[in-house]
Amino acid sequence: MSSTSPAPLDSSPYLLAARGERPPHTPVWFMRQAGRALPEYRAAREGTTMLESCMRPDLVVEITLQPVRRYGVDAAIYFSDIVAPLKFAGYDVEIKPGVGPVVADPIRDAAGVAAVRPVTPSDVPYTTESVQQLVSELGGTPLIGFAGAPFTVASYLVEGGPSKDFAKTKAMMHGNPELWHALADRLADVAIAYLSVQVEAGASAIQLFDSWAGGLSPRDYERFVQPHSAKVFDAIASYGVPRVHFGVNTGELLGLMSAAGADVVGVDWRVPLDEAVRRITAAGAGPKPVQGNLDPALLFAGWDAIEPEIDRILEEGKAAPGHIFNLGHGVPPDADPEVLARVAKYVRSKSTARPVVGAE
Ligand code: CP3
């Protein structure tokens, strides 16, 4: 990370794989790698709320770098949250420890939608400062910028907090489509603004999290969600950075999520990567690089169970033009950092060089 001659970012394994190439080793990072599984994270955060800490460049930089130091991962992810830009723009949202984002006044009508105002770069000076500082400290390790996709962020604003069935969100989609589309369009603009600030400050790739999209049928996804996520991907396209799209339980949606405009498709543990590549290709938008997909529950199963799973995933990942190893969802708060470090080391120790020299 602080070597005297850092590898150029463009030849970093993460960016090569994201662009559909085969680097010397399969790159690995972990969704939610910065967070409560690390004692140094808990120490850094003590006495500061989650969203306050996102406004402090000293904390953002330290917390973003912690997993890079600890795990030796191939990418850092900017420390923030999917609801952070709303908060920065003055929206009344909090993150309740152990619960997630909560809003006091859930959105029910046009006045509620109007309260979601666009984010401007002047709302987020600390984002620019944190990203610039991180990029200089990270050297040859890419920084991933991120935002929440319109559906997943809307689900918190409409439900008032986390939900299992998204009943109020779906009721709005079907019962008042105009209101739904107005809200999702505003949230697309929020994501575009937040991602743009991160990329302009130096982030090398972006990931759009639509974590809860798997709660929707393909039909509803295509009608109510895909156009808004596509707007985000389109707006970011001109930056030329890889755009990753991820959601949980999205086996039935992989083709549609890919077609929304992702360059790399994140896959949870339910669908093997080679099957995911088939689904993405069948949708007419692939094949594309994939990211995933070790079941986070396996982190608790002991190394003898983990190692063959990693081998299987690396093998299945060869079906894609590029493979970024990750968990199928975020690091659980009670995961053992030693196990994560071992996973990263093991993945990096496996060569993925293909025997086909000169093939395109
Ligand atoms: O990945 C990283 O390490 C970067 C940081 C990051 C956070 N949230 C920090 C965070 C990222 C990428 C996110 C994205 C996010 N936030 C998603 C998409 C990814 C996913 O997991 O599906 C979602 C759905 C959210 C909403 C959210 N924010 C949830 C569900 C929670 C957890 C609630 C809890 O405490 O169990 C949060 C809070 C949050 N975001 C924490 C962190 C480190 C925990 C806050 C704390 O430490 O008290």
mmCIF file of C-alpha atoms and ligand atoms in Angstrom:
data_model
loop_
_atom_site.group_PDB
_atom_site.id
_atom_site.type_symbol
_atom_site.label_atom_id
_atom_site.label_comp_id
_atom_site.label_asym_id
_atom_site.label_seq_id
_atom_site.Cartn_x
_atom_site.Cartn_y
_atom_site.Cartn_z
ATOM 1 C CA MET A 1 0.000 0.000 0.000
ATOM 2 C CA SER A 2 2.753 2.475 0.899
ATOM 3 C CA SER A 3 5.482 0.908 -1.245
ATOM 4 C CA THR A 4 7.854 3.326 -2.944
ATOM 5 C CA SER A 5 6.756 2.346 -6.450
ATOM 6 C CA PRO A 6 3.059 1.437 -6.260
ATOM 7 C CA ALA A 7 1.732 -0.680 -9.100
ATOM 8 C CA PRO A 8 -0.176 1.506 -11.533
ATOM 9 C CA LEU A 9 -3.865 1.337 -10.705
ATOM 10 C CA ASP A 10 -4.777 0.206 -14.199
ATOM 11 C CA SER A 11 -2.840 -3.027 -13.773
ATOM 12 C CA SER A 12 -4.351 -3.749 -10.357
ATOM 13 C CA PRO A 13 -5.982 -7.199 -10.264
ATOM 14 C CA TYR A 14 -9.367 -5.732 -9.248
ATOM 15 C CA LEU A 15 -9.543 -3.346 -12.217
ATOM 16 C CA LEU A 16 -8.208 -5.922 -14.673
ATOM 17 C CA ALA A 17 -10.847 -8.451 -13.616
ATOM 18 C CA ALA A 18 -13.573 -5.776 -13.648
ATOM 19 C CA ARG A 19 -12.598 -5.025 -17.260
ATOM 20 C CA GLY A 20 -12.889 -8.676 -18.213
ATOM 21 C CA GLU A 21 -9.237 -9.650 -18.069
ATOM 22 C CA ARG A 22 -7.414 -12.367 -16.142
ATOM 23 C CA PRO A 23 -4.902 -10.887 -13.703
ATOM 24 C CA PRO A 24 -2.177 -13.112 -12.157
ATOM 25 C CA HIS A 25 -4.427 -13.815 -9.173
ATOM 26 C CA THR A 26 -8.155 -13.519 -8.654
ATOM 27 C CA PRO A 27 -8.740 -10.235 -6.815
ATOM 28 C CA VAL A 28 -10.624 -10.393 -3.530
ATOM 29 C CA TRP A 29 -12.377 -7.903 -1.289
ATOM 30 C CA PHE A 30 -15.350 -8.229 1.063
ATOM 31 C CA MET A 31 -18.589 -6.294 0.994
ATOM 32 C CA ARG A 32 -18.933 -4.526 4.359
ATOM 33 C CA GLN A 33 -15.257 -5.198 5.045
ATOM 34 C CA ALA A 34 -15.046 -1.937 6.994
ATOM 35 C CA GLY A 35 -17.172 -2.433 10.038
ATOM 36 C CA ARG A 36 -18.006 -4.146 13.236
ATOM 37 C CA ALA A 37 -16.122 -7.387 12.639
ATOM 38 C CA LEU A 38 -12.966 -5.345 13.295
ATOM 39 C CA PRO A 39 -12.060 -4.363 16.867
ATOM 40 C CA GLU A 40 -10.083 -1.406 15.482
ATOM 41 C CA TYR A 41 -13.296 -0.241 13.769
ATOM 42 C CA ARG A 42 -15.250 -0.377 17.025
ATOM 43 C CA ALA A 43 -12.467 1.555 18.745
ATOM 44 C CA ALA A 44 -12.343 4.237 16.022
ATOM 45 C CA ARG A 45 -16.136 4.671 16.036
ATOM 46 C CA GLU A 46 -16.549 4.859 19.809
ATOM 47 C CA GLY A 47 -18.631 7.859 20.817
ATOM 48 C CA THR A 48 -19.485 8.900 17.239
ATOM 49 C CA THR A 49 -22.690 7.943 15.458
ATOM 50 C CA MET A 50 -22.424 6.115 12.137
ATOM 51 C CA LEU A 51 -23.580 9.078 10.037
ATOM 52 C CA GLU A 52 -21.465 11.604 11.987
ATOM 53 C CA SER A 53 -18.424 9.451 11.391
ATOM 54 C CA CYS A 54 -19.143 9.571 7.630
ATOM 55 C CA MET A 55 -18.700 13.355 7.771
ATOM 56 C CA ARG A 56 -15.248 13.150 9.378
ATOM 57 C CA PRO A 57 -12.453 12.602 6.825
ATOM 58 C CA ASP A 58 -10.044 11.459 9.580
ATOM 59 C CA LEU A 59 -12.432 8.632 10.544
ATOM 60 C CA VAL A 60 -13.488 7.803 6.981
ATOM 61 C CA VAL A 61 -9.873 7.456 5.880
ATOM 62 C CA GLU A 62 -8.852 5.393 8.900
ATOM 63 C CA ILE A 63 -11.890 3.058 8.749
ATOM 64 C CA THR A 64 -11.594 2.566 4.959
ATOM 65 C CA LEU A 65 -7.918 1.608 5.301
ATOM 66 C CA GLN A 66 -8.379 -0.764 8.270
ATOM 67 C CA PRO A 67 -9.545 -3.810 6.271
ATOM 68 C CA VAL A 68 -6.928 -3.180 3.574
ATOM 69 C CA ARG A 69 -4.205 -3.404 6.221
ATOM 70 C CA ARG A 70 -5.800 -6.279 8.086
ATOM 71 C CA TYR A 71 -6.902 -8.514 5.200
ATOM 72 C CA GLY A 72 -4.580 -7.487 2.362
ATOM 73 C CA VAL A 73 -7.600 -7.183 0.050
ATOM 74 C CA ASP A 74 -7.294 -5.992 -3.568
ATOM 75 C CA ALA A 75 -9.700 -3.077 -3.202
ATOM 76 C CA ALA A 76 -10.882 -0.607 -0.593
ATOM 77 C CA ILE A 77 -14.489 0.543 -0.369
ATOM 78 C CA TYR A 78 -15.236 4.087 0.652
ATOM 79 C CA PHE A 79 -16.666 4.145 4.184
ATOM 80 C CA SER A 80 -20.169 5.582 4.063
ATOM 81 C CA ASP A 81 -23.721 4.273 3.862
ATOM 82 C CA ILE A 82 -26.474 4.090 1.265
ATOM 83 C CA VAL A 83 -28.531 6.682 3.196
ATOM 84 C CA ALA A 84 -25.568 8.990 3.938
ATOM 85 C CA PRO A 85 -26.057 11.352 0.957
ATOM 86 C CA LEU A 86 -29.686 11.931 1.996
ATOM 87 C CA LYS A 87 -28.534 12.858 5.476
ATOM 88 C CA PHE A 88 -25.833 15.140 4.060
ATOM 89 C CA ALA A 89 -28.503 16.924 2.019
ATOM 90 C CA GLY A 90 -30.522 17.545 5.176
ATOM 91 C CA TYR A 91 -32.974 14.624 5.062
ATOM 92 C CA ASP A 92 -34.194 13.303 8.416
ATOM 93 C CA VAL A 93 -32.729 9.791 8.447
ATOM 94 C CA GLU A 94 -30.709 8.012 11.129
ATOM 95 C CA ILE A 95 -28.908 4.707 11.391
ATOM 96 C CA LYS A 96 -29.993 2.810 14.475
ATOM 97 C CA PRO A 97 -27.255 0.481 15.740
ATOM 98 C CA GLY A 98 -28.199 -3.145 15.127
ATOM 99 C CA VAL A 99 -31.248 -2.100 13.075
ATOM 100 C CA GLY A 100 -30.191 -0.035 10.068
ATOM 101 C CA PRO A 101 -31.574 3.133 8.478
ATOM 102 C CA VAL A 102 -34.765 4.547 10.016
ATOM 103 C CA VAL A 103 -36.824 7.602 9.084
ATOM 104 C CA ALA A 104 -39.226 9.344 11.446
ATOM 105 C CA ASP A 105 -41.601 10.439 8.705
ATOM 106 C CA PRO A 106 -41.985 7.717 6.049
ATOM 107 C CA ILE A 107 -42.855 8.908 2.542
ATOM 108 C CA ARG A 108 -46.545 8.612 1.686
ATOM 109 C CA ASP A 109 -47.279 11.468 -0.720
ATOM 110 C CA ALA A 110 -45.910 14.103 -3.080
ATOM 111 C CA ALA A 111 -44.847 16.337 -0.180
ATOM 112 C CA GLY A 112 -42.791 13.433 1.168
ATOM 113 C CA VAL A 113 -41.126 12.968 -2.203
ATOM 114 C CA ALA A 114 -40.439 16.704 -2.487
ATOM 115 C CA ALA A 115 -38.465 16.536 0.774
ATOM 116 C CA VAL A 116 -35.896 14.312 -0.949
ATOM 117 C CA ARG A 117 -33.826 17.044 -2.464
ATOM 118 C CA PRO A 118 -30.902 16.578 -4.821
ATOM 119 C CA VAL A 119 -27.414 16.324 -3.397
ATOM 120 C CA THR A 120 -24.889 18.849 -4.658
ATOM 121 C CA PRO A 121 -21.099 18.663 -4.327
ATOM 122 C CA SER A 122 -21.300 21.506 -1.798
ATOM 123 C CA ASP A 123 -23.363 19.191 0.465
ATOM 124 C CA VAL A 124 -20.481 16.730 0.627
ATOM 125 C CA PRO A 125 -17.118 18.537 0.950
ATOM 126 C CA TYR A 126 -15.974 15.808 3.342
ATOM 127 C CA THR A 127 -16.630 13.164 0.700
ATOM 128 C CA THR A 128 -14.325 14.883 -1.774
ATOM 129 C CA GLU A 129 -11.663 15.416 0.885
ATOM 130 C CA SER A 130 -11.871 11.814 2.186
ATOM 131 C CA VAL A 131 -11.729 10.241 -1.270
ATOM 132 C CA GLN A 132 -8.786 12.397 -2.392
ATOM 133 C CA GLN A 133 -6.838 11.530 0.731
ATOM 134 C CA LEU A 134 -7.676 7.838 0.410
ATOM 135 C CA VAL A 135 -6.616 7.653 -3.217
ATOM 136 C CA SER A 136 -3.243 9.131 -2.356
ATOM 137 C CA GLU A 137 -2.746 6.777 0.620
ATOM 138 C CA LEU A 138 -3.917 3.677 -1.233
ATOM 139 C CA GLY A 139 -1.377 3.975 -4.066
ATOM 140 C CA GLY A 140 -1.932 0.992 -6.356
ATOM 141 C CA THR A 141 -4.996 -0.336 -4.507
ATOM 142 C CA PRO A 142 -8.226 0.848 -6.141
ATOM 143 C CA LEU A 143 -10.924 2.622 -4.164
ATOM 144 C CA ILE A 144 -14.502 1.577 -4.897
ATOM 145 C CA GLY A 145 -17.080 4.328 -4.596
ATOM 146 C CA PHE A 146 -20.679 3.325 -3.971
ATOM 147 C CA ALA A 147 -24.286 4.380 -3.663
ATOM 148 C CA GLY A 148 -27.605 2.760 -2.870
ATOM 149 C CA ALA A 149 -29.822 2.005 -5.859
ATOM 150 C CA PRO A 150 -33.191 3.784 -6.017
ATOM 151 C CA PHE A 151 -35.284 0.759 -4.977
ATOM 152 C CA THR A 152 -33.254 -0.256 -1.931
ATOM 153 C CA VAL A 153 -32.976 3.311 -0.622
ATOM 154 C CA ALA A 154 -36.674 3.957 -1.346
ATOM 155 C CA SER A 155 -37.597 0.861 0.636
ATOM 156 C CA TYR A 156 -36.184 2.454 3.812
ATOM 157 C CA LEU A 157 -37.860 5.809 3.120
ATOM 158 C CA VAL A 158 -41.278 4.306 2.385
ATOM 159 C CA GLU A 159 -41.291 1.551 5.022
ATOM 160 C CA GLY A 160 -39.701 3.805 7.665
ATOM 161 C CA GLY A 161 -36.980 1.247 8.362
ATOM 162 C CA PRO A 162 -35.858 -2.256 7.421
ATOM 163 C CA SER A 163 -38.561 -4.527 6.014
ATOM 164 C CA LYS A 164 -38.933 -8.180 5.114
ATOM 165 C CA ASP A 165 -41.773 -7.948 2.623
ATOM 166 C CA PHE A 166 -41.601 -4.327 1.323
ATOM 167 C CA ALA A 167 -45.397 -4.222 1.522
ATOM 168 C CA LYS A 168 -45.705 -0.413 1.648
ATOM 169 C CA THR A 169 -43.137 0.054 -1.109
ATOM 170 C CA LYS A 170 -44.927 -2.406 -3.383
ATOM 171 C CA ALA A 171 -48.273 -0.834 -2.501
ATOM 172 C CA MET A 172 -46.906 2.526 -3.653
ATOM 173 C CA MET A 173 -45.489 1.053 -6.884
ATOM 174 C CA HIS A 174 -48.746 -0.566 -7.910
ATOM 175 C CA GLY A 175 -51.241 1.766 -6.225
ATOM 176 C CA ASN A 176 -49.616 5.066 -7.143
ATOM 177 C CA PRO A 177 -47.067 4.438 -9.901
ATOM 178 C CA GLU A 178 -46.610 8.143 -10.588
ATOM 179 C CA LEU A 179 -45.594 8.829 -7.023
ATOM 180 C CA TRP A 180 -43.298 5.804 -7.047
ATOM 181 C CA HIS A 181 -41.562 6.860 -10.251
ATOM 182 C CA ALA A 182 -41.160 10.419 -8.953
ATOM 183 C CA LEU A 183 -39.494 9.114 -5.784
ATOM 184 C CA ALA A 184 -37.273 6.622 -7.609
ATOM 185 C CA ASP A 185 -36.247 9.314 -10.099
ATOM 186 C CA ARG A 186 -35.153 11.621 -7.286
ATOM 187 C CA LEU A 187 -33.207 8.810 -5.665
ATOM 188 C CA ALA A 188 -31.529 8.073 -8.991
ATOM 189 C CA ASP A 189 -30.391 11.711 -9.041
ATOM 190 C CA VAL A 190 -29.079 11.379 -5.477
ATOM 191 C CA ALA A 191 -27.090 8.277 -6.444
ATOM 192 C CA ILE A 192 -25.744 9.958 -9.593
ATOM 193 C CA ALA A 193 -24.606 13.010 -7.635
ATOM 194 C CA TYR A 194 -22.983 10.968 -4.872
ATOM 195 C CA LEU A 195 -21.206 8.620 -7.283
ATOM 196 C CA SER A 196 -20.041 11.522 -9.436
ATOM 197 C CA VAL A 197 -18.451 13.260 -6.458
ATOM 198 C CA GLN A 198 -16.604 10.060 -5.521
ATOM 199 C CA VAL A 199 -15.379 9.347 -9.061
ATOM 200 C CA GLU A 200 -14.354 12.948 -9.659
ATOM 201 C CA ALA A 201 -12.339 12.832 -6.427
ATOM 202 C CA GLY A 202 -10.531 9.720 -7.675
ATOM 203 C CA ALA A 203 -12.553 6.526 -7.014
ATOM 204 C CA SER A 204 -11.534 3.863 -9.572
ATOM 205 C CA ALA A 205 -14.810 1.933 -9.782
ATOM 206 C CA ILE A 206 -18.343 2.219 -8.468
ATOM 207 C CA GLN A 207 -20.785 -0.281 -6.995
ATOM 208 C CA LEU A 208 -24.496 0.344 -6.993
ATOM 209 C CA PHE A 209 -26.094 -1.639 -4.156
ATOM 210 C CA ASP A 210 -29.641 -2.800 -4.831
ATOM 211 C CA SER A 211 -29.435 -5.173 -1.895
ATOM 212 C CA TRP A 212 -33.159 -5.814 -1.532
ATOM 213 C CA ALA A 213 -34.177 -5.954 -5.230
ATOM 214 C CA GLY A 214 -34.489 -9.736 -4.849
ATOM 215 C CA GLY A 215 -37.813 -9.130 -3.082
ATOM 216 C CA LEU A 216 -39.339 -8.186 -6.444
ATOM 217 C CA SER A 217 -40.639 -10.305 -9.298
ATOM 218 C CA PRO A 218 -38.787 -9.857 -12.611
ATOM 219 C CA ARG A 219 -41.926 -8.203 -13.991
ATOM 220 C CA ASP A 220 -42.075 -5.617 -11.204
ATOM 221 C CA TYR A 221 -38.323 -5.115 -11.335
ATOM 222 C CA GLU A 222 -38.428 -4.393 -15.048
ATOM 223 C CA ARG A 223 -41.350 -2.013 -14.785
ATOM 224 C CA PHE A 224 -40.609 -0.149 -11.567
ATOM 225 C CA VAL A 225 -36.891 -0.397 -10.878
ATOM 226 C CA GLN A 226 -34.734 -1.139 -13.904
ATOM 227 C CA PRO A 227 -35.314 2.231 -15.659
ATOM 228 C CA HIS A 228 -34.165 4.123 -12.572
ATOM 229 C CA SER A 229 -31.044 2.028 -12.011
ATOM 230 C CA ALA A 230 -30.339 2.310 -15.747
ATOM 231 C CA LYS A 231 -30.495 6.086 -15.427
ATOM 232 C CA VAL A 232 -27.777 5.915 -12.769
ATOM 233 C CA PHE A 233 -25.527 3.646 -14.836
ATOM 234 C CA ASP A 234 -26.026 5.773 -17.962
ATOM 235 C CA ALA A 235 -25.128 8.952 -16.152
ATOM 236 C CA ILE A 236 -21.905 7.440 -14.802
ATOM 237 C CA ALA A 237 -20.883 5.754 -18.073
ATOM 238 C CA SER A 238 -18.888 8.697 -19.399
ATOM 239 C CA TYR A 239 -16.403 8.439 -16.512
ATOM 240 C CA GLY A 240 -15.230 5.122 -17.919
ATOM 241 C CA VAL A 241 -14.866 3.439 -14.508
ATOM 242 C CA PRO A 242 -16.200 -0.107 -14.048
ATOM 243 C CA ARG A 243 -19.764 -0.134 -12.744
ATOM 244 C CA VAL A 244 -20.725 -3.043 -10.488
ATOM 245 C CA HIS A 245 -24.310 -3.943 -9.583
ATOM 246 C CA PHE A 246 -25.245 -6.158 -6.641
ATOM 247 C CA GLY A 247 -28.296 -7.412 -4.829
ATOM 248 C CA VAL A 248 -29.170 -10.348 -2.573
ATOM 249 C CA ASN A 249 -31.480 -13.135 -3.734
ATOM 250 C CA THR A 250 -31.396 -11.806 -7.282
ATOM 251 C CA GLY A 251 -31.023 -15.127 -9.119
ATOM 252 C CA GLU A 252 -34.169 -14.410 -11.138
ATOM 253 C CA LEU A 253 -33.046 -10.844 -11.855
ATOM 254 C CA LEU A 254 -29.415 -11.292 -12.893
ATOM 255 C CA GLY A 255 -30.118 -10.727 -16.591
ATOM 256 C CA LEU A 256 -32.257 -7.660 -15.935
ATOM 257 C CA MET A 257 -29.773 -6.170 -13.468
ATOM 258 C CA SER A 258 -26.981 -6.728 -15.960
ATOM 259 C CA ALA A 259 -29.061 -5.123 -18.707
ATOM 260 C CA ALA A 260 -29.635 -2.079 -16.479
ATOM 261 C CA GLY A 261 -26.086 -1.155 -17.451
ATOM 262 C CA ALA A 262 -23.692 -2.968 -15.112
ATOM 263 C CA ASP A 263 -20.194 -3.822 -16.334
ATOM 264 C CA VAL A 264 -19.791 -6.365 -13.513
ATOM 265 C CA VAL A 265 -22.607 -8.342 -11.906
ATOM 266 C CA GLY A 266 -22.485 -9.222 -8.210
ATOM 267 C CA VAL A 267 -23.938 -12.634 -7.375
ATOM 268 C CA ASP A 268 -25.033 -13.964 -3.993
ATOM 269 C CA TRP A 269 -24.350 -17.558 -2.905
ATOM 270 C CA ARG A 270 -27.622 -19.009 -4.215
ATOM 271 C CA VAL A 271 -26.573 -19.156 -7.863
ATOM 272 C CA PRO A 272 -23.225 -20.708 -8.910
ATOM 273 C CA LEU A 273 -21.097 -18.229 -10.861
ATOM 274 C CA ASP A 274 -21.067 -20.308 -14.057
ATOM 275 C CA GLU A 275 -24.869 -20.455 -13.984
ATOM 276 C CA ALA A 276 -24.941 -16.695 -13.284
ATOM 277 C CA VAL A 277 -22.821 -16.127 -16.403
ATOM 278 C CA ARG A 278 -25.298 -18.227 -18.413
ATOM 279 C CA ARG A 279 -28.227 -16.159 -17.146
ATOM 280 C CA ILE A 280 -26.449 -12.862 -17.862
ATOM 281 C CA THR A 281 -25.490 -14.037 -21.344
ATOM 282 C CA ALA A 282 -28.994 -15.358 -22.066
ATOM 283 C CA ALA A 283 -30.371 -11.906 -21.292
ATOM 284 C CA GLY A 284 -28.411 -10.638 -24.248
ATOM 285 C CA ALA A 285 -26.099 -8.388 -22.317
ATOM 286 C CA GLY A 286 -23.246 -10.711 -21.505
ATOM 287 C CA PRO A 287 -21.017 -12.469 -20.871
ATOM 288 C CA LYS A 288 -19.728 -10.094 -18.227
ATOM 289 C CA PRO A 289 -17.303 -10.253 -15.320
ATOM 290 C CA VAL A 290 -18.905 -11.428 -12.093
ATOM 291 C CA GLN A 291 -18.285 -10.786 -8.414
ATOM 292 C CA GLY A 292 -18.914 -13.254 -5.598
ATOM 293 C CA ASN A 293 -19.980 -15.522 -4.027
ATOM 294 C CA LEU A 294 -18.951 -17.323 -0.818
ATOM 295 C CA ASP A 295 -21.891 -17.773 1.555
ATOM 296 C CA PRO A 296 -21.037 -15.560 4.573
ATOM 297 C CA ALA A 297 -22.367 -18.341 6.831
ATOM 298 C CA LEU A 298 -19.422 -20.501 5.721
ATOM 299 C CA LEU A 299 -17.080 -18.145 7.600
ATOM 300 C CA PHE A 300 -18.261 -19.932 10.741
ATOM 301 C CA ALA A 301 -17.883 -23.482 9.408
ATOM 302 C CA GLY A 302 -14.162 -24.049 9.926
ATOM 303 C CA TRP A 303 -11.340 -23.960 7.370
ATOM 304 C CA ASP A 304 -11.849 -27.541 6.205
ATOM 305 C CA ALA A 305 -15.301 -26.545 4.970
ATOM 306 C CA ILE A 306 -14.257 -23.143 3.601
ATOM 307 C CA GLU A 307 -11.311 -24.144 1.431
ATOM 308 C CA PRO A 308 -13.200 -26.497 -0.944
ATOM 309 C CA GLU A 309 -15.945 -23.896 -1.288
ATOM 310 C CA ILE A 310 -13.374 -21.296 -2.358
ATOM 311 C CA ASP A 311 -11.894 -23.792 -4.834
ATOM 312 C CA ARG A 312 -15.331 -24.481 -6.281
ATOM 313 C CA ILE A 313 -16.121 -20.757 -6.610
ATOM 314 C CA LEU A 314 -12.757 -20.028 -8.292
ATOM 315 C CA GLU A 315 -13.438 -22.860 -10.730
ATOM 316 C CA GLU A 316 -16.973 -21.667 -11.517
ATOM 317 C CA GLY A 317 -15.701 -18.099 -11.849
ATOM 318 C CA LYS A 318 -13.567 -19.178 -14.807
ATOM 319 C CA ALA A 319 -16.772 -19.225 -16.867
ATOM 320 C CA ALA A 320 -16.787 -15.412 -16.725
ATOM 321 C CA PRO A 321 -14.503 -13.056 -18.619
ATOM 322 C CA GLY A 322 -13.328 -11.756 -15.234
ATOM 323 C CA HIS A 323 -13.926 -12.811 -11.629
ATOM 324 C CA ILE A 324 -13.689 -10.705 -8.493
ATOM 325 C CA PHE A 325 -13.897 -12.935 -5.424
ATOM 326 C CA ASN A 326 -16.207 -11.705 -2.660
ATOM 327 C CA LEU A 327 -18.767 -12.967 -0.212
ATOM 328 C CA GLY A 328 -22.327 -13.473 -1.451
ATOM 329 C CA HIS A 329 -23.352 -10.630 0.896
ATOM 330 C CA GLY A 330 -21.705 -8.476 3.558
ATOM 331 C CA VAL A 331 -19.318 -9.530 6.317
ATOM 332 C CA PRO A 332 -21.415 -10.550 9.341
ATOM 333 C CA PRO A 333 -20.603 -8.407 12.405
ATOM 334 C CA ASP A 334 -19.533 -11.478 14.404
ATOM 335 C CA ALA A 335 -17.208 -12.888 11.722
ATOM 336 C CA ASP A 336 -13.671 -13.710 12.846
ATOM 337 C CA PRO A 337 -11.183 -11.315 11.178
ATOM 338 C CA GLU A 338 -8.578 -14.105 11.199
ATOM 339 C CA VAL A 339 -10.825 -16.236 8.993
ATOM 340 C CA LEU A 340 -11.387 -13.361 6.559
ATOM 341 C CA ALA A 341 -7.641 -12.733 6.385
ATOM 342 C CA ARG A 342 -7.110 -16.409 5.615
ATOM 343 C CA VAL A 343 -9.766 -16.381 2.885
ATOM 344 C CA ALA A 344 -8.118 -13.355 1.236
ATOM 345 C CA LYS A 345 -4.669 -14.909 1.451
ATOM 346 C CA TYR A 346 -5.853 -18.219 0.042
ATOM 347 C CA VAL A 347 -7.722 -16.646 -2.896
ATOM 348 C CA ARG A 348 -4.699 -14.500 -3.758
ATOM 349 C CA SER A 349 -2.397 -17.516 -3.598
ATOM 350 C CA LYS A 350 -4.309 -19.275 -6.370
ATOM 351 C CA SER A 351 -3.172 -18.423 -9.857
ATOM 352 C CA THR A 352 -5.946 -17.866 -12.338
ATOM 353 C CA ALA A 353 -3.758 -17.443 -15.410
ATOM 354 C CA ARG A 354 -5.497 -19.144 -18.314
ATOM 355 C CA PRO A 355 -3.596 -21.507 -20.567
ATOM 356 C CA VAL A 356 -5.030 -19.724 -23.623
ATOM 357 C CA VAL A 357 -2.248 -17.302 -24.527
ATOM 358 C CA GLY A 358 -3.154 -14.653 -27.042
ATOM 359 C CA ALA A 359 -6.890 -15.392 -26.887
ATOM 360 C CA GLU A 360 -8.913 -12.221 -26.726
HETATM 361 O O1 CP3 B 1 -18.625 -2.159 2.753
HETATM 362 C C1 CP3 B 1 -18.024 -1.378 3.525
HETATM 363 O O2 CP3 B 1 -17.209 -1.773 4.350
HETATM 364 C C2 CP3 B 1 -18.276 0.097 3.375
HETATM 365 C C3 CP3 B 1 -19.282 0.640 4.197
HETATM 366 C C4 CP3 B 1 -20.757 0.348 4.002
HETATM 367 C C5 CP3 B 1 -21.668 0.543 5.064
HETATM 368 N N1 CP3 B 1 -22.936 0.368 4.586
HETATM 369 C C6 CP3 B 1 -21.289 0.905 6.416
HETATM 370 C C7 CP3 B 1 -22.201 0.576 7.536
HETATM 371 C C8 CP3 B 1 -21.497 -0.016 2.872
HETATM 372 C C9 CP3 B 1 -21.024 -0.378 1.480
HETATM 373 C C10 CP3 B 1 -22.867 0.000 3.264
HETATM 374 C C11 CP3 B 1 -23.957 -0.256 2.325
HETATM 375 C C12 CP3 B 1 -25.291 -0.541 2.856
HETATM 376 N N2 CP3 B 1 -25.959 0.053 3.901
HETATM 377 C C13 CP3 B 1 -26.174 -1.467 2.250
HETATM 378 C C14 CP3 B 1 -25.854 -2.257 1.024
HETATM 379 C C15 CP3 B 1 -24.951 -3.408 1.332
HETATM 380 C C16 CP3 B 1 -25.630 -4.569 2.017
HETATM 381 O O3 CP3 B 1 -25.160 -4.928 3.097
HETATM 382 O O4 CP3 B 1 -26.593 -5.099 1.468
HETATM 383 C C17 CP3 B 1 -27.366 -1.465 2.995
HETATM 384 C C18 CP3 B 1 -28.589 -2.316 2.731
HETATM 385 C C19 CP3 B 1 -27.225 -0.496 4.020
HETATM 386 C C20 CP3 B 1 -28.222 -0.101 5.056
HETATM 387 C C21 CP3 B 1 -27.659 -0.377 6.401
HETATM 388 N N3 CP3 B 1 -26.803 0.493 7.069
HETATM 389 C C22 CP3 B 1 -27.785 -1.542 7.178
HETATM 390 C C23 CP3 B 1 -28.654 -2.725 6.817
HETATM 391 C C24 CP3 B 1 -26.985 -1.373 8.317
HETATM 392 C C25 CP3 B 1 -26.677 -2.378 9.399
HETATM 393 C C26 CP3 B 1 -27.529 -2.270 10.599
HETATM 394 C C27 CP3 B 1 -26.819 -2.926 11.769
HETATM 395 O O5 CP3 B 1 -26.276 -2.198 12.588
HETATM 396 O O6 CP3 B 1 -26.792 -4.171 11.801
HETATM 397 C C28 CP3 B 1 -26.398 -0.111 8.241
HETATM 398 C C29 CP3 B 1 -25.465 0.477 9.200
HETATM 399 C C30 CP3 B 1 -24.041 0.402 8.791
HETATM 400 N N4 CP3 B 1 -23.571 0.761 7.569
HETATM 401 C C31 CP3 B 1 -22.959 -0.040 9.591
HETATM 402 C C32 CP3 B 1 -21.800 0.091 8.811
HETATM 403 C C33 CP3 B 1 -20.391 -0.197 9.212
HETATM 404 C C34 CP3 B 1 -23.063 -0.498 11.040
HETATM 405 C C35 CP3 B 1 -23.139 0.731 11.878
HETATM 406 C C36 CP3 B 1 -22.400 0.572 13.182
HETATM 407 O O7 CP3 B 1 -21.222 0.237 13.169
HETATM 408 O O8 CP3 B 1 -23.041 0.858 14.204
#
